[in-house]
DNA sequence: TGTACATCAGTGAACGCGCGTTCACTGATGTAC
DNA sequence: TGTACATCAGTGAACGCGCGTTCACTGATGTAC
């Protein structure tokens, strides 16, 4: 990170970091290659030594985000083991925690408009992250009597949607939305009601 | 809509319609005032006869969207009456139906980055729309024993989040996401499980 | 019915701006001998 | 240890572009008498 004269030393990562900060501060629209270069103390042209262009830089930021995200999800899952229920709840919580702790990455991943299928590498790591949630759902399903068991993929989709919705609507002030409840509580209780609906936690509180 | 020579006749609405089409086709970023003007068969400068500028035009598109949205929600609510449960489920369905039928409006409202608090008019109609969901949640809450009754505002927030999540992730291919289930089914079943968790529908299916 | 005139809703040229990208270049670094 | 040289990672000037916005204007419309 320390500049040493003409050569930067670690420009590639410095550019990614600058992009993340920009994207966090001004939204996916507010990000420009030129500004990122300036923030890294470098000419716009220098960016092309390390990236194919603007899109490629965002894609790298998103990639790093998915990497962190996948790690967090896996860690949460492990921590909940051997309880399927604990693992499942933990991954849900990890989703929100990630969005809060790494807002720049989150925006790059989910709001910048870059497609997951842009690069095989990106698709792979994104799949790894969401695979954790699905695995947790599969484990959870084992505890539901088969005849009243919804497809595991559906369960994970439901939880993913709830997590994503809470983040978009309440954890980031999208349309100036306010809720009297902290996003964490909202998600926790939402997942709780849902799991009760699956018959996995006792109906009484 | 028919041009009659020098004067357009209904340029204001034509510009809104053009903006909606653009925003739907190319995302919130892809929208430019100049292109909207061109699509309406008019010089960019003409826009300023009807709007304060680019942002103001998007805001009007969003406003019209909230208006339609609020109407749809209210209609769905009424149609479900006098059953609180039916009303609640119908509003959830209406959310998704709106997003699918009016994608341009949806983007202008939720993804264009304009704040709900931009104009009092906008805040008012947005509140009207979301008020329906909250009213449905309040009614629903009456059927839950008080000691195990979550705050109605929380219930509506949960459902809102689930609706929004399903729309963003599965009804519009945000990060190239695919689900083996149609969004409608996903939302229907998700709300179903949730309501079962509230003890409002029988545990057996 | 006809004319004068105010108002309205567009034009079109011009602006300054920052963008992403390219190019030939040059200063710094690392390596072979 | 010193020198020659290849490679690397930056510069800085230039480009063409489309953007949002402004301005003085003008053609079309509507109204008063």
Short mmCIF file of C-alpha atoms (C1' of nucleotides) in Angstrom, two decimals:
data_model
loop_
_atom_site.label_atom_id
_atom_site.label_comp_id
_atom_site.label_asym_id
_atom_site.label_seq_id
_atom_site.Cartn_x
_atom_site.Cartn_y
_atom_site.Cartn_z
CA UNK A 1 0.00 0.00 0.00
CA UNK A 2 2.94 2.31 0.67
CA UNK A 3 3.87 4.19 -2.45
CA UNK A 4 7.52 4.03 -3.22
CA UNK A 5 8.01 6.60 -5.90
CA UNK A 6 7.30 5.76 -9.45
CA UNK A 7 6.20 2.22 -8.78
CA UNK A 8 3.26 1.68 -6.57
CA UNK A 9 4.00 -1.73 -5.20
CA UNK A 10 0.50 -3.06 -4.83
CA UNK A 11 -1.58 -1.06 -7.24
CA UNK A 12 -3.90 -3.87 -8.24
CA UNK A 13 -5.30 -4.34 -4.77
CA UNK A 14 -5.24 -0.61 -4.08
CA UNK A 15 -7.51 -0.11 -7.08
CA UNK A 16 -9.90 -2.76 -5.88
CA UNK A 17 -10.00 -1.16 -2.46
CA UNK A 18 -10.63 2.25 -3.97
CA UNK A 19 -13.42 0.83 -6.11
CA UNK A 20 -15.01 -0.76 -3.06
CA UNK A 21 -14.90 2.48 -1.12
CA UNK A 22 -16.39 4.41 -4.03
CA UNK A 23 -19.12 1.92 -4.69
CA UNK A 24 -20.02 1.90 -1.02
CA UNK A 25 -20.08 5.65 -0.74
CA UNK A 26 -21.82 6.60 -3.95
CA UNK A 27 -23.64 3.53 -5.13
CA UNK A 28 -22.91 1.36 -8.13
CA UNK A 29 -23.62 4.28 -10.46
CA UNK A 30 -21.21 6.59 -8.71
CA UNK A 31 -18.23 4.44 -9.46
CA UNK A 32 -15.87 5.55 -12.19
CA UNK A 33 -12.57 4.12 -13.24
CA UNK A 34 -10.99 7.56 -13.26
CA UNK A 35 -11.97 8.28 -9.71
CA UNK A 36 -10.73 4.93 -8.50
CA UNK A 37 -7.41 5.60 -10.17
CA UNK A 38 -7.21 9.02 -8.59
CA UNK A 39 -8.02 7.60 -5.17
CA UNK A 40 -5.16 5.16 -5.61
CA UNK A 41 -2.88 8.07 -6.55
CA UNK A 42 -2.42 7.01 -10.10
CA UNK A 43 -3.31 7.95 -13.68
CA UNK A 44 -6.44 6.37 -15.19
CA UNK A 45 -4.28 4.77 -17.84
CA UNK A 46 -2.37 2.85 -15.20
CA UNK A 47 -5.49 0.86 -14.44
CA UNK A 48 -5.09 -0.90 -17.76
CA UNK A 49 -1.86 -2.49 -16.61
CA UNK A 50 -3.93 -4.57 -14.19
CA UNK A 51 -7.47 -4.76 -15.53
CA UNK A 52 -9.22 -4.96 -18.86
CA UNK A 53 -11.23 -1.88 -17.97
CA UNK A 54 -13.93 -0.59 -15.74
CA UNK A 55 -16.15 -3.67 -15.76
CA UNK A 56 -13.26 -5.95 -15.10
CA UNK A 57 -12.32 -3.95 -12.02
CA UNK A 58 -15.81 -4.21 -10.56
CA UNK A 59 -15.87 -7.91 -11.35
CA UNK A 60 -12.68 -8.39 -9.36
CA UNK A 61 -14.21 -6.51 -6.41
CA UNK A 62 -17.28 -8.73 -6.61
CA UNK A 63 -15.10 -11.82 -6.84
CA UNK A 64 -13.25 -10.94 -3.67
CA UNK A 65 -16.62 -10.27 -2.06
CA UNK A 66 -17.96 -13.68 -2.95
CA UNK A 67 -14.79 -15.22 -1.61
CA UNK A 68 -15.24 -13.57 1.77
CA UNK A 69 -18.94 -14.30 1.70
CA UNK A 70 -18.43 -17.98 1.00
CA UNK A 71 -15.89 -18.23 3.78
CA UNK A 72 -18.23 -16.57 6.25
CA UNK A 73 -21.09 -18.84 5.29
CA UNK A 74 -18.96 -21.93 5.64
CA UNK A 75 -17.63 -20.82 8.96
CA UNK A 76 -21.14 -20.13 10.23
CA UNK A 77 -22.29 -23.50 9.04
CA UNK A 78 -19.44 -25.30 10.77
CA UNK A 79 -20.02 -23.42 13.98
CA UNK A 80 -23.62 -24.57 14.09
CA UNK A 81 -22.74 -28.23 13.67
CA UNK A 82 -23.72 -30.84 14.56
CA UNK A 83 -27.13 -29.21 14.99
CA UNK A 84 -28.80 -28.80 11.60
CA UNK A 85 -31.05 -26.14 13.04
CA UNK A 86 -28.21 -24.13 14.54
CA UNK A 87 -26.23 -24.35 11.33
CA UNK A 88 -29.14 -23.17 9.28
CA UNK A 89 -29.89 -20.21 11.51
CA UNK A 90 -26.23 -19.28 11.61
CA UNK A 91 -25.93 -19.10 7.84
CA UNK A 92 -28.93 -16.80 7.71
CA UNK A 93 -27.34 -14.55 10.26
CA UNK A 94 -24.06 -14.65 8.39
CA UNK A 95 -25.77 -13.34 5.28
CA UNK A 96 -26.87 -10.17 7.04
CA UNK A 97 -23.60 -9.85 8.91
CA UNK A 98 -21.71 -9.93 5.65
CA UNK A 99 -23.89 -7.25 4.09
CA UNK A 100 -23.34 -5.00 7.06
CA UNK A 101 -19.64 -5.54 7.44
CA UNK A 102 -18.70 -5.43 3.77
CA UNK A 103 -21.18 -3.02 2.17
CA UNK A 104 -18.84 -2.21 -0.70
CA UNK A 105 -18.44 -5.86 -1.61
CA UNK A 106 -22.15 -6.38 -1.20
CA UNK A 107 -22.99 -3.63 -3.67
CA UNK A 108 -20.41 -4.87 -6.14
CA UNK A 109 -21.88 -8.34 -5.92
CA UNK A 110 -25.60 -7.66 -5.90
CA UNK A 111 -26.27 -4.15 -7.11
CA UNK A 112 -23.62 -3.31 -9.65
CA UNK A 113 -25.28 -5.24 -12.42
CA UNK A 114 -22.35 -7.50 -13.16
CA UNK A 115 -23.42 -10.99 -14.01
CA UNK A 116 -22.31 -13.99 -12.05
CA UNK A 117 -21.63 -15.70 -15.35
CA UNK A 118 -19.14 -13.12 -16.48
CA UNK A 119 -16.20 -15.31 -15.61
CA UNK A 120 -16.15 -18.99 -14.68
CA UNK A 121 -14.18 -18.10 -11.58
CA UNK A 122 -16.94 -15.78 -10.44
CA UNK A 123 -19.65 -18.32 -11.06
CA UNK A 124 -17.73 -20.96 -9.17
CA UNK A 125 -17.19 -18.99 -5.99
CA UNK A 126 -20.72 -17.61 -6.02
CA UNK A 127 -21.99 -21.13 -6.27
CA UNK A 128 -19.79 -22.15 -3.39
CA UNK A 129 -21.35 -19.46 -1.19
CA UNK A 130 -24.93 -20.30 -2.02
CA UNK A 131 -24.16 -23.98 -1.87
CA UNK A 132 -23.60 -23.65 1.84
CA UNK A 133 -27.11 -22.37 2.35
CA UNK A 134 -28.47 -25.20 0.26
CA UNK A 135 -26.49 -27.78 2.15
CA UNK A 136 -27.85 -26.39 5.40
CA UNK A 137 -31.36 -26.67 3.99
CA UNK A 138 -30.81 -30.26 2.95
CA UNK A 139 -29.59 -31.21 6.41
CA UNK A 140 -32.53 -29.43 7.93
CA UNK A 141 -34.97 -31.27 5.70
CA UNK A 142 -33.89 -34.59 7.15
CA UNK A 143 -35.68 -33.62 10.34
CA UNK A 144 -39.00 -33.08 8.62
CA UNK A 145 -41.29 -36.04 8.03
CA UNK A 146 -40.96 -36.88 4.32
CA UNK A 147 -44.65 -36.50 3.46
CA UNK A 148 -44.73 -32.89 4.66
CA UNK A 149 -41.23 -32.00 3.57
CA UNK A 150 -40.82 -29.25 0.99
CA UNK A 151 -37.90 -29.51 -1.44
CA UNK A 152 -34.70 -28.41 0.22
CA UNK A 153 -33.92 -26.08 -2.66
CA UNK A 154 -37.18 -24.33 -1.97
CA UNK A 155 -36.40 -23.88 1.68
CA UNK A 156 -33.04 -22.36 0.90
CA UNK A 157 -34.63 -20.09 -1.70
CA UNK A 158 -37.13 -18.86 0.88
CA UNK A 159 -34.46 -18.05 3.40
CA UNK A 160 -32.25 -16.49 0.81
CA UNK A 161 -35.12 -14.27 -0.28
CA UNK A 162 -35.91 -13.26 3.26
CA UNK A 163 -32.28 -12.43 3.99
CA UNK A 164 -31.90 -10.49 0.80
CA UNK A 165 -35.14 -8.62 1.34
CA UNK A 166 -34.23 -7.63 4.88
CA UNK A 167 -30.86 -6.40 3.75
CA UNK A 168 -32.14 -4.42 0.79
CA UNK A 169 -35.10 -2.88 2.53
CA UNK A 170 -34.00 -2.39 6.09
CA UNK A 171 -30.26 -2.66 6.39
CA UNK A 172 -29.58 -0.20 3.60
CA UNK A 173 -31.97 2.70 3.30
CA UNK A 174 -33.01 1.88 -0.25
CA UNK A 175 -36.21 3.85 -0.69
CA UNK A 176 -35.70 5.79 2.51
CA UNK A 177 -37.24 2.94 4.39
CA UNK A 178 -37.32 2.86 8.13
CA UNK A 179 -38.35 0.05 10.36
CA UNK A 180 -38.84 0.25 14.10
CA UNK A 181 -36.88 -2.99 14.42
CA UNK A 182 -33.17 -3.60 13.89
CA UNK A 183 -32.56 -5.71 10.79
CA UNK A 184 -30.91 -8.39 12.89
CA UNK A 185 -34.01 -8.82 15.03
CA UNK A 186 -36.22 -8.75 11.98
CA UNK A 187 -34.31 -11.51 10.29
CA UNK A 188 -33.95 -13.57 13.44
CA UNK A 189 -37.67 -13.50 14.16
CA UNK A 190 -38.62 -13.98 10.52
CA UNK A 191 -36.53 -17.11 10.23
CA UNK A 192 -37.90 -18.23 13.58
CA UNK A 193 -41.49 -18.02 12.44
CA UNK A 194 -40.59 -19.74 9.21
CA UNK A 195 -38.88 -22.65 10.98
CA UNK A 196 -41.85 -23.01 13.25
CA UNK A 197 -43.95 -23.26 10.13
CA UNK A 198 -41.78 -26.15 9.03
CA UNK A 199 -42.46 -27.82 12.34
CA UNK A 200 -38.84 -27.64 13.38
CA UNK A 201 -39.12 -25.53 16.48
CA UNK A 202 -41.80 -25.89 19.13
CA UNK A 203 -44.94 -23.81 18.47
CA UNK A 204 -44.77 -22.19 21.87
CA UNK A 205 -42.20 -19.61 22.72
CA UNK B 1 -49.72 10.43 -28.17
CA UNK B 2 -50.26 11.34 -31.81
CA UNK B 3 -47.84 14.04 -32.85
CA UNK B 4 -49.47 16.94 -34.54
CA UNK B 5 -46.62 18.86 -36.06
CA UNK B 6 -44.74 21.30 -33.94
CA UNK B 7 -46.70 20.66 -30.80
CA UNK B 8 -46.64 17.22 -29.39
CA UNK B 9 -49.91 17.15 -27.57
CA UNK B 10 -49.02 14.94 -24.68
CA UNK B 11 -45.28 15.19 -24.35
CA UNK B 12 -45.17 14.99 -20.58
CA UNK B 13 -46.66 11.51 -20.44
CA UNK B 14 -44.80 10.43 -23.56
CA UNK B 15 -41.54 11.26 -21.80
CA UNK B 16 -42.53 9.30 -18.73
CA UNK B 17 -43.44 6.33 -20.91
CA UNK B 18 -40.14 6.57 -22.76
CA UNK B 19 -38.27 6.74 -19.47
CA UNK B 20 -40.09 3.66 -18.23
CA UNK B 21 -39.27 1.71 -21.35
CA UNK B 22 -35.61 2.71 -21.17
CA UNK B 23 -35.26 1.96 -17.51
CA UNK B 24 -36.86 -1.43 -18.04
CA UNK B 25 -34.69 -2.28 -20.99
CA UNK B 26 -31.32 -1.02 -19.82
CA UNK B 27 -31.54 -0.75 -16.07
CA UNK B 28 -31.57 2.39 -13.95
CA UNK B 29 -28.07 3.26 -15.14
CA UNK B 30 -28.98 3.04 -18.78
CA UNK B 31 -31.51 5.78 -18.58
CA UNK B 32 -30.57 9.15 -20.00
CA UNK B 33 -32.65 12.23 -20.43
CA UNK B 34 -31.43 12.68 -23.98
CA UNK B 35 -32.45 9.22 -25.02
CA UNK B 36 -35.87 9.58 -23.47
CA UNK B 37 -36.34 12.82 -25.38
CA UNK B 38 -35.25 11.17 -28.59
CA UNK B 39 -37.62 8.26 -28.03
CA UNK B 40 -40.43 10.76 -27.62
CA UNK B 41 -39.39 12.41 -30.87
CA UNK B 42 -38.26 15.62 -29.28
CA UNK B 43 -35.18 17.68 -28.49
CA UNK B 44 -33.55 17.17 -25.06
CA UNK B 45 -34.23 20.79 -24.27
CA UNK B 46 -37.96 20.23 -24.64
CA UNK B 47 -37.90 18.05 -21.55
CA UNK B 48 -37.30 21.12 -19.45
CA UNK B 49 -40.72 22.48 -20.35
CA UNK B 50 -42.21 19.65 -18.30
CA UNK B 51 -39.62 18.56 -15.78
CA UNK B 52 -36.88 20.07 -13.68
CA UNK B 53 -34.40 17.66 -15.17
CA UNK B 54 -33.38 14.08 -15.32
CA UNK B 55 -34.04 13.20 -11.67
CA UNK B 56 -37.42 14.85 -11.74
CA UNK B 57 -38.45 12.73 -14.69
CA UNK B 58 -37.50 9.49 -12.95
CA UNK B 59 -39.29 10.66 -9.84
CA UNK B 60 -42.49 11.14 -11.83
CA UNK B 61 -42.16 7.65 -13.26
CA UNK B 62 -41.73 6.28 -9.76
CA UNK B 63 -44.69 8.29 -8.53
CA UNK B 64 -46.95 6.81 -11.17
CA UNK B 65 -45.61 3.41 -10.25
CA UNK B 66 -46.44 3.83 -6.58
CA UNK B 67 -49.90 4.98 -7.57
CA UNK B 68 -50.56 1.81 -9.57
CA UNK B 69 -48.90 -0.27 -6.89
CA UNK B 70 -51.06 1.18 -4.14
CA UNK B 71 -54.20 0.62 -6.18
CA UNK B 72 -53.28 -2.99 -6.84
CA UNK B 73 -52.55 -3.63 -3.20
CA UNK B 74 -55.81 -2.09 -2.11
CA UNK B 75 -57.76 -4.03 -4.67
CA UNK B 76 -56.12 -7.28 -3.57
CA UNK B 77 -56.87 -6.50 0.04
CA UNK B 78 -60.52 -5.81 -0.69
CA UNK B 79 -60.88 -8.93 -2.74
CA UNK B 80 -59.67 -11.05 0.14
CA UNK B 81 -62.17 -9.61 2.61
CA UNK B 82 -63.73 -10.48 4.93
CA UNK B 83 -61.06 -13.12 5.48
CA UNK B 84 -57.99 -11.61 7.07
CA UNK B 85 -55.94 -14.53 5.87
CA UNK B 86 -57.11 -14.29 2.28
CA UNK B 87 -56.52 -10.54 2.26
CA UNK B 88 -53.02 -10.95 3.58
CA UNK B 89 -52.07 -13.60 1.08
CA UNK B 90 -53.58 -11.60 -1.76
CA UNK B 91 -51.50 -8.52 -0.99
CA UNK B 92 -48.36 -10.62 -1.02
CA UNK B 93 -49.29 -11.99 -4.39
CA UNK B 94 -50.11 -8.51 -5.63
CA UNK B 95 -46.59 -7.38 -4.80
CA UNK B 96 -45.05 -9.92 -7.11
CA UNK B 97 -47.71 -9.43 -9.76
CA UNK B 98 -46.94 -5.73 -9.84
CA UNK B 99 -43.22 -6.30 -10.23
CA UNK B 100 -43.82 -8.63 -13.14
CA UNK B 101 -46.41 -6.55 -14.91
CA UNK B 102 -44.76 -3.17 -14.47
CA UNK B 103 -41.03 -3.81 -14.50
CA UNK B 104 -40.21 -0.30 -15.62
CA UNK B 105 -42.13 1.22 -12.77
CA UNK B 106 -40.65 -1.28 -10.37
CA UNK B 107 -37.11 -0.32 -11.32
CA UNK B 108 -37.89 3.37 -11.11
CA UNK B 109 -39.32 2.85 -7.65
CA UNK B 110 -36.87 0.44 -6.09
CA UNK B 111 -33.66 0.40 -8.06
CA UNK B 112 -33.19 3.84 -9.50
CA UNK B 113 -31.89 5.28 -6.28
CA UNK B 114 -34.46 8.02 -5.96
CA UNK B 115 -35.53 8.59 -2.41
CA UNK B 116 -39.09 8.23 -1.29
CA UNK B 117 -38.64 11.48 0.59
CA UNK B 118 -37.79 13.45 -2.49
CA UNK B 119 -41.24 14.95 -2.69
CA UNK B 120 -44.06 14.85 -0.14
CA UNK B 121 -46.36 13.51 -2.83
CA UNK B 122 -44.06 10.57 -3.40
CA UNK B 123 -43.77 9.79 0.29
CA UNK B 124 -47.52 9.95 0.68
CA UNK B 125 -48.43 7.50 -2.06
CA UNK B 126 -45.59 5.12 -1.12
CA UNK B 127 -46.92 5.12 2.40
CA UNK B 128 -50.38 4.40 1.10
CA UNK B 129 -49.13 1.31 -0.70
CA UNK B 130 -47.18 -0.09 2.20
CA UNK B 131 -49.97 0.89 4.57
CA UNK B 132 -52.18 -1.72 2.94
CA UNK B 133 -49.74 -4.48 3.80
CA UNK B 134 -49.53 -3.22 7.34
CA UNK B 135 -53.28 -3.05 7.68
CA UNK B 136 -53.51 -6.62 6.44
CA UNK B 137 -50.95 -7.64 9.05
CA UNK B 138 -52.89 -5.90 11.82
CA UNK B 139 -56.08 -7.69 10.88
CA UNK B 140 -54.25 -10.93 10.73
CA UNK B 141 -52.76 -10.42 14.15
CA UNK B 142 -56.22 -10.35 15.69
CA UNK B 143 -56.44 -14.07 15.06
CA UNK B 144 -53.30 -14.85 17.01
CA UNK B 145 -53.51 -15.30 20.77
CA UNK B 146 -52.09 -12.12 22.29
CA UNK B 147 -49.35 -13.81 24.30
CA UNK B 148 -47.78 -15.35 21.19
CA UNK B 149 -48.54 -12.50 18.87
CA UNK B 150 -45.61 -10.69 17.26
CA UNK B 151 -46.02 -6.98 16.51
CA UNK B 152 -48.07 -6.48 13.36
CA UNK B 153 -45.42 -4.18 11.95
CA UNK B 154 -42.93 -6.97 12.25
CA UNK B 155 -45.16 -9.40 10.42
CA UNK B 156 -45.65 -6.99 7.57
CA UNK B 157 -41.91 -6.32 7.44
CA UNK B 158 -41.23 -10.04 7.18
CA UNK B 159 -43.62 -10.49 4.33
CA UNK B 160 -42.42 -7.39 2.60
CA UNK B 161 -38.86 -8.64 2.82
CA UNK B 162 -39.81 -12.05 1.48
CA UNK B 163 -41.73 -10.51 -1.42
CA UNK B 164 -38.94 -8.14 -2.24
CA UNK B 165 -36.31 -10.85 -2.00
CA UNK B 166 -38.21 -13.18 -4.28
CA UNK B 167 -38.69 -10.44 -6.82
CA UNK B 168 -35.09 -9.27 -6.80
CA UNK B 169 -33.49 -12.69 -6.81
CA UNK B 170 -35.82 -14.85 -8.81
CA UNK B 171 -38.23 -12.73 -10.82
CA UNK B 172 -35.49 -10.57 -12.29
CA UNK B 173 -32.25 -12.30 -13.08
CA UNK B 174 -30.15 -10.05 -10.86
CA UNK B 175 -26.93 -12.00 -10.48
CA UNK B 176 -27.82 -14.46 -13.19
CA UNK B 177 -29.79 -16.38 -10.66
CA UNK B 178 -31.92 -19.29 -11.61
CA UNK B 179 -34.34 -21.18 -9.47
CA UNK B 180 -36.06 -24.41 -10.40
CA UNK B 181 -39.31 -22.94 -9.10
CA UNK B 182 -41.43 -20.17 -10.58
CA UNK B 183 -41.29 -17.04 -8.41
CA UNK B 184 -45.04 -17.22 -7.87
CA UNK B 185 -44.81 -20.70 -6.39
CA UNK B 186 -41.84 -19.73 -4.33
CA UNK B 187 -43.63 -16.77 -2.80
CA UNK B 188 -46.86 -18.66 -2.30
CA UNK B 189 -45.18 -21.52 -0.47
CA UNK B 190 -42.89 -19.21 1.49
CA UNK B 191 -45.80 -17.19 2.80
CA UNK B 192 -47.62 -20.45 3.48
CA UNK B 193 -44.87 -21.79 5.69
CA UNK B 194 -44.59 -18.46 7.44
CA UNK B 195 -48.31 -18.30 8.20
CA UNK B 196 -48.18 -21.83 9.51
CA UNK B 197 -45.43 -20.65 11.80
CA UNK B 198 -47.75 -17.99 13.11
CA UNK B 199 -50.27 -20.71 13.85
CA UNK B 200 -52.74 -19.32 11.34
CA UNK B 201 -53.07 -22.25 9.00
CA UNK B 202 -53.31 -25.89 10.05
CA UNK B 203 -49.91 -27.63 10.37
CA UNK B 204 -50.95 -30.43 8.07
CA UNK B 205 -51.30 -29.92 4.40
"C1'" DT C 1 -65.97 35.91 -39.38
"C1'" DG C 2 -61.56 38.19 -39.18
"C1'" DT C 3 -57.68 40.21 -37.15
"C1'" DA C 4 -54.14 41.34 -33.42
"C1'" DC C 5 -51.76 39.68 -30.00
"C1'" DA C 6 -50.35 36.98 -25.84
"C1'" DT C 7 -49.06 32.61 -24.50
"C1'" DC C 8 -47.38 28.28 -25.00
"C1'" DA C 9 -44.34 24.39 -26.46
"C1'" DG C 10 -41.15 23.37 -29.14
"C1'" DT C 11 -36.18 24.09 -31.79
"C1'" DG C 12 -31.27 24.01 -32.50
"C1'" DA C 13 -26.91 25.55 -31.42
"C1'" DA C 14 -23.75 25.82 -27.93
"C1'" DC C 15 -21.43 25.00 -23.41
"C1'" DG C 16 -18.40 22.64 -20.26
"C1'" DC C 17 -17.63 18.29 -18.27
"C1'" DG C 18 -15.91 13.87 -17.10
"C1'" DC C 19 -15.93 9.67 -18.90
"C1'" DG C 20 -13.30 5.25 -20.80
"C1'" DT C 21 -9.73 4.22 -23.64
"C1'" DT C 22 -5.31 4.50 -26.73
"C1'" DC C 23 -0.67 5.50 -27.45
"C1'" DA C 24 4.12 6.50 -27.52
"C1'" DC C 25 6.93 7.51 -23.90
"C1'" DT C 26 10.05 6.96 -19.71
"C1'" DG C 27 11.55 6.06 -15.14
"C1'" DA C 28 12.41 2.16 -11.96
"C1'" DT C 29 13.56 -2.52 -11.16
"C1'" DG C 30 15.70 -6.91 -11.64
"C1'" DT C 31 19.00 -9.97 -13.78
"C1'" DA C 32 23.08 -11.89 -16.44
"C1'" DC C 33 27.68 -11.90 -16.71
"C1'" DT D 1 31.01 -5.27 -7.25
"C1'" DG D 2 29.91 -3.03 -11.55
"C1'" DT D 3 27.92 -2.59 -15.90
"C1'" DA D 4 24.55 -3.52 -19.83
"C1'" DC D 5 20.29 -4.46 -20.88
"C1'" DA D 6 15.49 -6.43 -20.82
"C1'" DT D 7 11.31 -6.02 -18.58
"C1'" DC D 8 7.98 -3.94 -16.03
"C1'" DA D 9 4.76 -0.32 -14.32
"C1'" DG D 10 3.89 3.89 -14.53
"C1'" DT D 11 3.03 8.86 -17.13
"C1'" DG D 12 0.70 12.44 -19.64
"C1'" DA D 13 -1.36 14.04 -23.61
"C1'" DA D 14 -4.91 13.21 -26.62
"C1'" DC D 15 -9.23 11.24 -28.63
"C1'" DG D 16 -14.13 11.06 -29.45
"C1'" DC D 17 -18.35 10.67 -27.10
"C1'" DG D 18 -22.66 11.54 -25.02
"C1'" DC D 19 -24.24 13.62 -21.23
"C1'" DG D 20 -27.29 17.39 -18.73
"C1'" DT D 21 -28.29 21.97 -19.11
"C1'" DT D 22 -28.83 27.03 -20.91
"C1'" DC D 23 -30.36 30.26 -24.07
"C1'" DA D 24 -32.36 33.15 -27.50
"C1'" DC D 25 -35.34 31.91 -30.90
"C1'" DT D 26 -39.77 30.70 -33.49
"C1'" DG D 27 -43.73 28.25 -34.98
"C1'" DA D 28 -48.40 26.94 -33.39
"C1'" DT D 29 -52.36 27.72 -30.64
"C1'" DG D 30 -55.95 30.09 -28.28
"C1'" DT D 31 -58.46 34.21 -27.11
"C1'" DA D 32 -60.39 39.09 -27.06
"C1'" DC D 33 -62.84 42.20 -29.51
#
